[in-house]
Amino acid sequence: GENVEQHPSTLSVQEGDSAVIKCTYSDSASNYFPWYKQELGKGPQLIIDIRSNVGEKKDQRIAVTLNKTAKHFSLHITETQPEDSAVYFCAALLTGGGNKLTFGTGTQLKVEL
Amino acid sequence: NAGVTQTPKFQVLKTGQSMTLQCAQDMNHNSMYWYRQDPGMGLRLIYYSASEGTTDKGEVPNGYNVSRLNKREFSLRLESAAPSQTSVYFCASKDRERGNTGELFFGEGSRLTVL
């Protein structure tokens, strides 16, 4: 099966700075990589995703990059704001794996004023 | 539009008791999932239902059973609760028409404590 590792587990940045969260996956057959944001007391919510035929995708202040050769992908948040404070999860979908996402262990991002 | 609704939001059980977590979605999604979230462990799949009438085991199915009651509802049952099942449980659904990829929509979670 797939294994996803996520780093760091906690990240503290000053408002306006950039934040980067990194994930690696084990199975080269994985082809879909979403990122979810979980605010306190809420369920996770999709913020951006990338498919294996794309190297980078941007949506306003967030971007995701994918390196298939190295089997890692990263979330980049620029100009961080207090409302970006949350837990972020990366995930990987293994084709033929029964339509099941494997999640990373999460990163607690804190944006300090 | 409620999305994914889970009940109850909080529950305390004693070891050996049974209970059922209920989940309903109003988005006409085909696929539904149950995850548990534990500190440092991320989200782990317990069971899923790719379509009405089918259920399959996920990564951590032991100690749980599920029922896909109809297209809207997917319940998770703990027959004999154990302290190791203390966790936050999330139900999620996905539109199968988007293929294997696509957005998972999560409920707000059910916090279960087993004493």
Short mmCIF file of C-alpha atoms in Angstrom, two decimals:
data_model
loop_
_atom_site.label_atom_id
_atom_site.label_comp_id
_atom_site.label_asym_id
_atom_site.label_seq_id
_atom_site.Cartn_x
_atom_site.Cartn_y
_atom_site.Cartn_z
CA GLY A 1 0.00 0.00 0.00
CA GLU A 2 0.86 3.66 -0.05
CA ASN A 3 2.77 5.45 2.74
CA VAL A 4 2.81 9.24 3.03
CA GLU A 5 5.24 11.13 5.25
CA GLN A 6 4.67 14.80 6.08
CA HIS A 7 7.01 17.40 7.57
CA PRO A 8 7.17 19.43 9.67
CA SER A 9 4.59 18.44 12.27
CA THR A 10 4.42 22.03 13.53
CA LEU A 11 5.31 25.26 11.79
CA SER A 12 5.24 28.78 13.15
CA VAL A 13 5.66 31.80 10.86
CA GLN A 14 5.24 35.53 11.13
CA GLU A 15 2.30 37.11 9.34
CA GLY A 16 3.30 37.94 5.79
CA ASP A 17 6.01 35.30 5.59
CA SER A 18 5.82 32.17 3.44
CA ALA A 19 5.14 28.66 4.71
CA VAL A 20 6.20 25.40 3.08
CA ILE A 21 4.98 21.92 4.00
CA LYS A 22 6.55 18.86 2.42
CA CYS A 23 5.30 15.33 1.80
CA THR A 24 6.83 12.21 0.34
CA TYR A 25 5.02 9.14 -0.94
CA SER A 26 6.19 5.61 -1.45
CA ASP A 27 4.33 4.19 -4.45
CA SER A 28 5.22 5.60 -7.86
CA ALA A 29 1.79 4.54 -9.16
CA SER A 30 0.07 7.23 -7.06
CA ASN A 31 -1.40 9.82 -9.40
CA TYR A 32 -3.44 12.33 -7.39
CA PHE A 33 -2.26 14.53 -4.52
CA PRO A 34 -4.72 16.74 -2.65
CA TRP A 35 -4.15 19.06 0.27
CA TYR A 36 -6.73 19.54 3.01
CA LYS A 37 -7.02 22.28 5.62
CA GLN A 38 -8.62 21.57 8.98
CA GLU A 39 -9.70 24.45 11.18
CA LEU A 40 -10.26 23.91 14.87
CA GLY A 41 -13.39 21.89 15.55
CA LYS A 42 -14.13 21.36 11.86
CA GLY A 43 -13.69 18.63 9.31
CA PRO A 44 -10.89 18.86 6.72
CA GLN A 45 -11.59 20.84 3.58
CA LEU A 46 -9.88 20.55 0.20
CA ILE A 47 -7.79 23.62 -0.66
CA ILE A 48 -5.82 22.50 -3.70
CA ASP A 49 -4.93 19.33 -5.57
CA ILE A 50 -2.55 18.23 -8.28
CA ARG A 51 -2.47 15.32 -10.68
CA SER A 52 0.65 13.43 -11.68
CA ASN A 53 0.75 14.88 -15.18
CA VAL A 54 1.26 18.39 -13.78
CA GLY A 55 4.35 19.79 -12.05
CA GLU A 56 2.87 22.85 -10.37
CA LYS A 57 -0.50 24.40 -9.68
CA LYS A 58 -1.36 27.78 -8.17
CA ASP A 59 -4.49 29.26 -6.67
CA GLN A 60 -4.01 32.81 -5.39
CA ARG A 61 -1.68 32.58 -2.37
CA ILE A 62 -1.33 28.81 -2.35
CA ALA A 63 0.61 26.58 -4.72
CA VAL A 64 1.52 22.93 -4.89
CA THR A 65 4.54 21.42 -6.60
CA LEU A 66 5.08 17.80 -7.54
CA ASN A 67 8.35 15.99 -8.24
CA LYS A 68 7.42 12.54 -9.53
CA THR A 69 11.01 11.36 -9.83
CA ALA A 70 11.73 12.08 -6.19
CA LYS A 71 8.19 11.17 -5.14
CA HIS A 72 7.57 14.29 -3.16
CA PHE A 73 5.15 17.18 -3.27
CA SER A 74 4.93 20.44 -1.36
CA LEU A 75 2.40 23.07 -0.34
CA HIS A 76 3.49 26.69 -0.50
CA ILE A 77 1.53 29.48 1.17
CA THR A 78 2.69 33.04 0.49
CA GLU A 79 1.84 36.21 2.39
CA THR A 80 0.47 34.20 5.30
CA GLN A 81 -2.43 35.59 7.28
CA PRO A 82 -3.81 34.67 10.73
CA GLU A 83 -6.70 32.83 9.08
CA ASP A 84 -4.17 30.45 7.53
CA SER A 85 -3.57 29.02 11.01
CA ALA A 86 -4.87 25.44 10.87
CA VAL A 87 -3.79 21.83 10.45
CA TYR A 88 -2.84 20.91 6.90
CA PHE A 89 -2.91 17.35 5.55
CA CYS A 90 -1.36 16.06 2.36
CA ALA A 91 -2.66 12.88 0.75
CA ALA A 92 -1.93 10.51 -2.11
CA LEU A 93 -4.24 8.34 -4.17
CA LEU A 94 -2.89 5.03 -5.37
CA THR A 95 -4.49 3.85 -8.60
CA GLY A 96 -5.89 0.38 -8.17
CA GLY A 97 -5.85 0.92 -4.44
CA GLY A 98 -9.60 0.73 -4.13
CA ASN A 99 -10.19 4.45 -4.47
CA LYS A 100 -8.62 5.15 -1.09
CA LEU A 101 -6.63 8.21 -0.14
CA THR A 102 -3.66 7.83 2.20
CA PHE A 103 -3.15 10.90 4.37
CA GLY A 104 -0.03 12.33 5.91
CA THR A 105 0.14 12.93 9.65
CA GLY A 106 -0.64 16.65 9.44
CA THR A 107 1.15 19.96 10.00
CA GLN A 108 -0.06 22.44 12.60
CA LEU A 109 0.57 25.88 11.06
CA LYS A 110 0.51 28.90 13.33
CA VAL A 111 0.70 32.38 11.84
CA GLU A 112 1.78 34.86 14.46
CA LEU A 113 0.97 38.55 14.37
CA ASN B 1 -27.56 22.68 2.05
CA ALA B 2 -26.20 20.74 5.05
CA GLY B 3 -23.49 18.70 3.25
CA VAL B 4 -22.33 15.84 5.51
CA THR B 5 -24.05 15.56 8.88
CA GLN B 6 -22.74 13.38 11.71
CA THR B 7 -24.41 12.46 14.97
CA PRO B 8 -23.65 12.50 17.81
CA LYS B 9 -20.94 15.17 18.05
CA PHE B 10 -19.75 13.93 21.44
CA GLN B 11 -20.11 10.59 23.21
CA VAL B 12 -18.61 8.96 26.29
CA LEU B 13 -18.77 5.18 26.57
CA LYS B 14 -17.62 2.62 29.06
CA THR B 15 -15.45 -0.27 27.89
CA GLY B 16 -17.64 -2.98 26.38
CA GLN B 17 -20.57 -0.75 25.51
CA SER B 18 -21.83 -0.50 21.95
CA MET B 19 -22.87 2.49 19.90
CA THR B 20 -23.54 3.62 16.35
CA LEU B 21 -22.28 6.78 14.70
CA GLN B 22 -24.67 8.09 12.10
CA CYS B 23 -23.75 9.91 8.90
CA ALA B 24 -25.93 11.39 6.19
CA GLN B 25 -25.09 13.42 3.08
CA ASP B 26 -27.43 15.44 0.92
CA MET B 27 -25.16 15.88 -2.12
CA ASN B 28 -26.25 12.73 -3.94
CA HIS B 29 -22.73 11.32 -3.68
CA ASN B 30 -22.09 7.68 -4.44
CA SER B 31 -19.04 7.08 -2.24
CA MET B 32 -18.91 7.43 1.54
CA TYR B 33 -16.09 6.94 4.03
CA TRP B 34 -15.37 6.66 7.74
CA TYR B 35 -12.03 7.94 9.06
CA ARG B 36 -10.57 8.22 12.53
CA GLN B 37 -8.19 10.99 13.54
CA ASP B 38 -5.66 10.51 16.31
CA PRO B 39 -2.84 12.85 17.39
CA GLY B 40 0.27 12.28 15.31
CA MET B 41 -1.49 9.67 13.16
CA GLY B 42 -3.35 11.77 10.65
CA LEU B 43 -6.56 10.47 9.15
CA ARG B 44 -6.88 6.71 8.82
CA LEU B 45 -9.58 5.00 6.79
CA ILE B 46 -11.77 2.57 8.72
CA TYR B 47 -14.33 1.50 6.11
CA TYR B 48 -15.69 2.88 2.90
CA SER B 49 -18.61 2.35 0.56
CA ALA B 50 -17.91 2.98 -3.11
CA SER B 51 -21.61 2.80 -3.93
CA GLU B 52 -24.93 1.91 -2.38
CA GLY B 53 -24.93 -1.77 -1.44
CA THR B 54 -21.16 -2.18 -1.17
CA THR B 55 -18.74 -1.77 1.71
CA ASP B 56 -15.02 -2.47 2.02
CA LYS B 57 -12.39 -2.45 4.73
CA GLY B 58 -9.90 0.35 4.98
CA GLU B 59 -6.64 0.57 6.88
CA VAL B 60 -7.98 0.06 10.43
CA PRO B 61 -11.29 -1.90 10.32
CA ASN B 62 -10.87 -4.10 13.39
CA GLY B 63 -13.51 -3.50 16.06
CA TYR B 64 -15.91 -1.72 13.70
CA ASN B 65 -18.80 -2.58 11.42
CA VAL B 66 -20.58 -0.42 8.88
CA SER B 67 -23.91 -0.28 7.11
CA ARG B 68 -24.73 1.61 3.93
CA LEU B 69 -28.39 2.05 4.70
CA ASN B 70 -29.20 3.85 1.44
CA LYS B 71 -27.44 6.29 -0.85
CA ARG B 72 -27.59 9.05 1.77
CA GLU B 73 -26.66 7.23 4.96
CA PHE B 74 -23.57 5.34 6.14
CA SER B 75 -23.33 4.26 9.77
CA LEU B 76 -20.37 3.07 11.84
CA ARG B 77 -20.93 0.66 14.73
CA LEU B 78 -18.70 -0.20 17.64
CA GLU B 79 -19.97 -3.51 19.04
CA SER B 80 -17.77 -3.61 22.14
CA ALA B 81 -15.95 -0.34 22.67
CA ALA B 82 -12.32 -0.33 23.84
CA PRO B 83 -10.18 2.56 25.14
CA SER B 84 -8.09 2.28 21.95
CA GLN B 85 -11.15 3.45 20.03
CA THR B 86 -11.07 6.83 21.76
CA SER B 87 -10.73 9.15 18.79
CA VAL B 88 -12.39 11.74 16.60
CA TYR B 89 -14.39 10.09 13.83
CA PHE B 90 -15.07 11.75 10.50
CA CYS B 91 -17.53 10.75 7.84
CA ALA B 92 -16.87 11.89 4.27
CA SER B 93 -18.47 11.57 0.87
CA LYS B 94 -17.36 11.97 -2.73
CA ASP B 95 -19.03 12.28 -6.10
CA ARG B 96 -18.14 9.11 -7.97
CA GLU B 97 -18.86 10.74 -11.29
CA ARG B 98 -15.53 12.52 -10.93
CA GLY B 99 -13.70 9.23 -11.01
CA ASN B 100 -11.14 8.19 -8.45
CA THR B 101 -9.99 11.75 -7.90
CA GLY B 102 -12.16 14.58 -6.70
CA GLU B 103 -12.96 16.32 -3.48
CA LEU B 104 -13.83 14.54 -0.27
CA PHE B 105 -16.49 16.40 1.73
CA PHE B 106 -16.14 15.86 5.47
CA GLY B 107 -18.57 16.16 8.33
CA GLU B 108 -17.61 18.09 11.46
CA GLY B 109 -16.58 15.00 13.38
CA SER B 110 -17.76 12.91 16.32
CA ARG B 111 -15.55 12.91 19.41
CA LEU B 112 -15.73 9.54 21.15
CA THR B 113 -14.18 8.78 24.55
CA VAL B 114 -14.08 5.22 25.84
CA LEU B 115 -13.37 4.92 29.56
#
